[in-house]
C-alpha positions as a Markdown table, in Angstrom:
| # | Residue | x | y | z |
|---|---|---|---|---|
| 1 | Unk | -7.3 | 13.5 | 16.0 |
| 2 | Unk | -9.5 | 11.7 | 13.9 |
| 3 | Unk | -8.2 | 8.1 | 12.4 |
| 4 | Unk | -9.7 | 6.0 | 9.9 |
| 5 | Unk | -8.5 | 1.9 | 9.5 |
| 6 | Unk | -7.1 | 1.3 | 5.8 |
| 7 | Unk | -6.5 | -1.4 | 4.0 |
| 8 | Unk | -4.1 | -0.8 | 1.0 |
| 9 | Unk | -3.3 | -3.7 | -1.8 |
| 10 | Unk | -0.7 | -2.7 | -4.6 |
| 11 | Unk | 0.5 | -5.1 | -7.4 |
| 12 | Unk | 4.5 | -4.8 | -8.3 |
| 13 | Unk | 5.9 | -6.0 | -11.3 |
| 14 | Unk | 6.8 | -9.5 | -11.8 |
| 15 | Unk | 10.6 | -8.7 | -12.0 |
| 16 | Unk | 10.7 | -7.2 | -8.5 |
| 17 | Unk | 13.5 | -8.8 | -6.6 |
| 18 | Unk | 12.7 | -9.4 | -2.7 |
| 19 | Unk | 15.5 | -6.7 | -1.9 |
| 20 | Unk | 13.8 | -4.1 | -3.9 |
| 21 | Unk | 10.1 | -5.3 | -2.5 |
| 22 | Unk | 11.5 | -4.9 | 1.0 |
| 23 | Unk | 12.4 | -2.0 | -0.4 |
| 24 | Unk | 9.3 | -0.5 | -1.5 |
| 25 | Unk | 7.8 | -1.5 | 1.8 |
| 26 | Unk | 10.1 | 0.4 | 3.6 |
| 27 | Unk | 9.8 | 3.3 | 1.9 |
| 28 | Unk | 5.9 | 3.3 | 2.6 |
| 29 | Unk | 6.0 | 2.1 | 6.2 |
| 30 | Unk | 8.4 | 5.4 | 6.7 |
| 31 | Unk | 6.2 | 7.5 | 4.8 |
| 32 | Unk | 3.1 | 6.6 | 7.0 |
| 33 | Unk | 4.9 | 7.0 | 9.7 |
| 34 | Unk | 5.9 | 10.7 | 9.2 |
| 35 | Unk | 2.3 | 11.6 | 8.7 |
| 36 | Unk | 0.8 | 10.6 | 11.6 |
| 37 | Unk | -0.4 | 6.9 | 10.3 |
| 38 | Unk | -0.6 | 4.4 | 13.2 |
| 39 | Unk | -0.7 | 0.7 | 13.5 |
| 40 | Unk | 1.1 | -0.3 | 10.3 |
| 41 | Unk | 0.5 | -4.2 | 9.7 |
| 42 | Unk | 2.1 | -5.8 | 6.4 |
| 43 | Unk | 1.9 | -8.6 | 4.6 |
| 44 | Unk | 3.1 | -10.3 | 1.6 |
| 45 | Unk | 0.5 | -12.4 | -0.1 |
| 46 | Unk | 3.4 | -13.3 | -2.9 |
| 47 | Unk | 3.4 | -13.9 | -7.0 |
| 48 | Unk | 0.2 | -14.5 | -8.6 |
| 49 | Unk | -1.1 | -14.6 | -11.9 |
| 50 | Unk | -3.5 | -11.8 | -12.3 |
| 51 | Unk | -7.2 | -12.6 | -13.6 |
| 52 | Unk | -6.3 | -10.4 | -17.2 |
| 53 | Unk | -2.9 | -8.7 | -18.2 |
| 54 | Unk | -2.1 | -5.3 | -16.8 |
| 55 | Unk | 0.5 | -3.8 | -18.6 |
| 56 | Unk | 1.4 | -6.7 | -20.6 |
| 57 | Unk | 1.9 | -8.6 | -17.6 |
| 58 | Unk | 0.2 | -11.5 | -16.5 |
| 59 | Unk | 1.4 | -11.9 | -13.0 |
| 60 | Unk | 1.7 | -9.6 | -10.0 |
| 61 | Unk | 3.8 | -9.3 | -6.7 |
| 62 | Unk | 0.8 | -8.8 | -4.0 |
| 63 | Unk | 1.6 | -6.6 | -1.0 |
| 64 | Unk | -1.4 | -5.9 | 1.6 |
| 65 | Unk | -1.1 | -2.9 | 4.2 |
| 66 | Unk | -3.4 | -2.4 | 6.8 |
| 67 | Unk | -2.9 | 1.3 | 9.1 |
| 68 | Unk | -4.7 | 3.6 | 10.7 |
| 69 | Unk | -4.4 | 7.5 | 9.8 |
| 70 | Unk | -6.1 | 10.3 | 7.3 |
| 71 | Unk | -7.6 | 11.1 | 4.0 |
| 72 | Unk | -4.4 | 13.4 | 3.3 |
| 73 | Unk | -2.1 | 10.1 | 4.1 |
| 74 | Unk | -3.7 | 8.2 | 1.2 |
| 75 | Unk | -3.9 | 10.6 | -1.1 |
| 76 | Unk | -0.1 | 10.9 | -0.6 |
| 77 | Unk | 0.7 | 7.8 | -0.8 |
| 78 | Unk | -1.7 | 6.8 | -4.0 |
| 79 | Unk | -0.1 | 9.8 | -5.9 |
| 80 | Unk | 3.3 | 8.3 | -4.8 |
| 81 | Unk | 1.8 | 5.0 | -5.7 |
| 82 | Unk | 0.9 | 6.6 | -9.4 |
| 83 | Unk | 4.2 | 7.1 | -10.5 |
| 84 | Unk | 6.3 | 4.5 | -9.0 |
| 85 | Unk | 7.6 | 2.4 | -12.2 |
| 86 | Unk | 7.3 | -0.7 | -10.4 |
| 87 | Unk | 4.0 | -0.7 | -8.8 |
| 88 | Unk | 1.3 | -1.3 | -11.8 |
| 89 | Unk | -2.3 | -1.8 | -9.6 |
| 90 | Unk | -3.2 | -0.3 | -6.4 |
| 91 | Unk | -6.9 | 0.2 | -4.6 |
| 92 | Unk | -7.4 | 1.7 | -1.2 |
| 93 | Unk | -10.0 | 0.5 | 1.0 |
| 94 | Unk | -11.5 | 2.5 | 3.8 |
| 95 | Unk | -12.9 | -0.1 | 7.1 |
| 96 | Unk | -16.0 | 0.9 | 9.1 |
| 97 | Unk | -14.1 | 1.4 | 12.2 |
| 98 | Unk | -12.8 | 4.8 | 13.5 |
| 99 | Unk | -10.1 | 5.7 | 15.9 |
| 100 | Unk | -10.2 | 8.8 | 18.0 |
| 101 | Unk | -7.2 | 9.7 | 19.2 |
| 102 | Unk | -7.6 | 12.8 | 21.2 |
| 103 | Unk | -9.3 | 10.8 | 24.4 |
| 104 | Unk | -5.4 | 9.5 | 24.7 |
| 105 | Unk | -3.3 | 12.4 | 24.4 |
């Protein structure tokens, strides 16, 4: 099986509490996990105001999650992403290095 390195940055509401951000993260990390993503790496880069208002807000909750797995992973989790009320910003960025997983198997 074919894997592809992502990196994925969503922005949650201001009013997020740190439970329900943990939360969300969770939820996502499980999510990955049941479709065959690998090598989930989170961080939280924390509150900061955003360059212009997105939703009428002017600041952001930044959570960066790097993992390996497949085309049919993100577009689950960016539809997932889509109607989440609390997330308001998210952009998926594909890295240059593949993983083949087969060889180990």
């Amino acid at each position: 099986m074919l894997l592809n390195n992502y990196e994925m940055i969503y922005i949650l509401k201001p009013d997020v509490t740190e439970d329900k951000n943990l939360t969300i993260v969770q939820e996502y990390k499980k999510l990955i996990k049941q479709y065959g993503g690998q090598d989930i790496f989170v961080q939280h880069r924390g509150r900061r105001h955003l360059s212009y208002n997105i939703a009428h807000y002017y600041d952001g909750i930044y959570v960066q999650m790097n993992f390996s797995g497949n085309g049919e992973l993100i577009n689950l989790l960016e539809k997932s992403m889509k109607f989440n009320e609390n997330i308001i910003r998210y952009l998926t960025i594909k890295q240059n290095k593949q993983i083949n997983f087969s060889a180990t198997i």
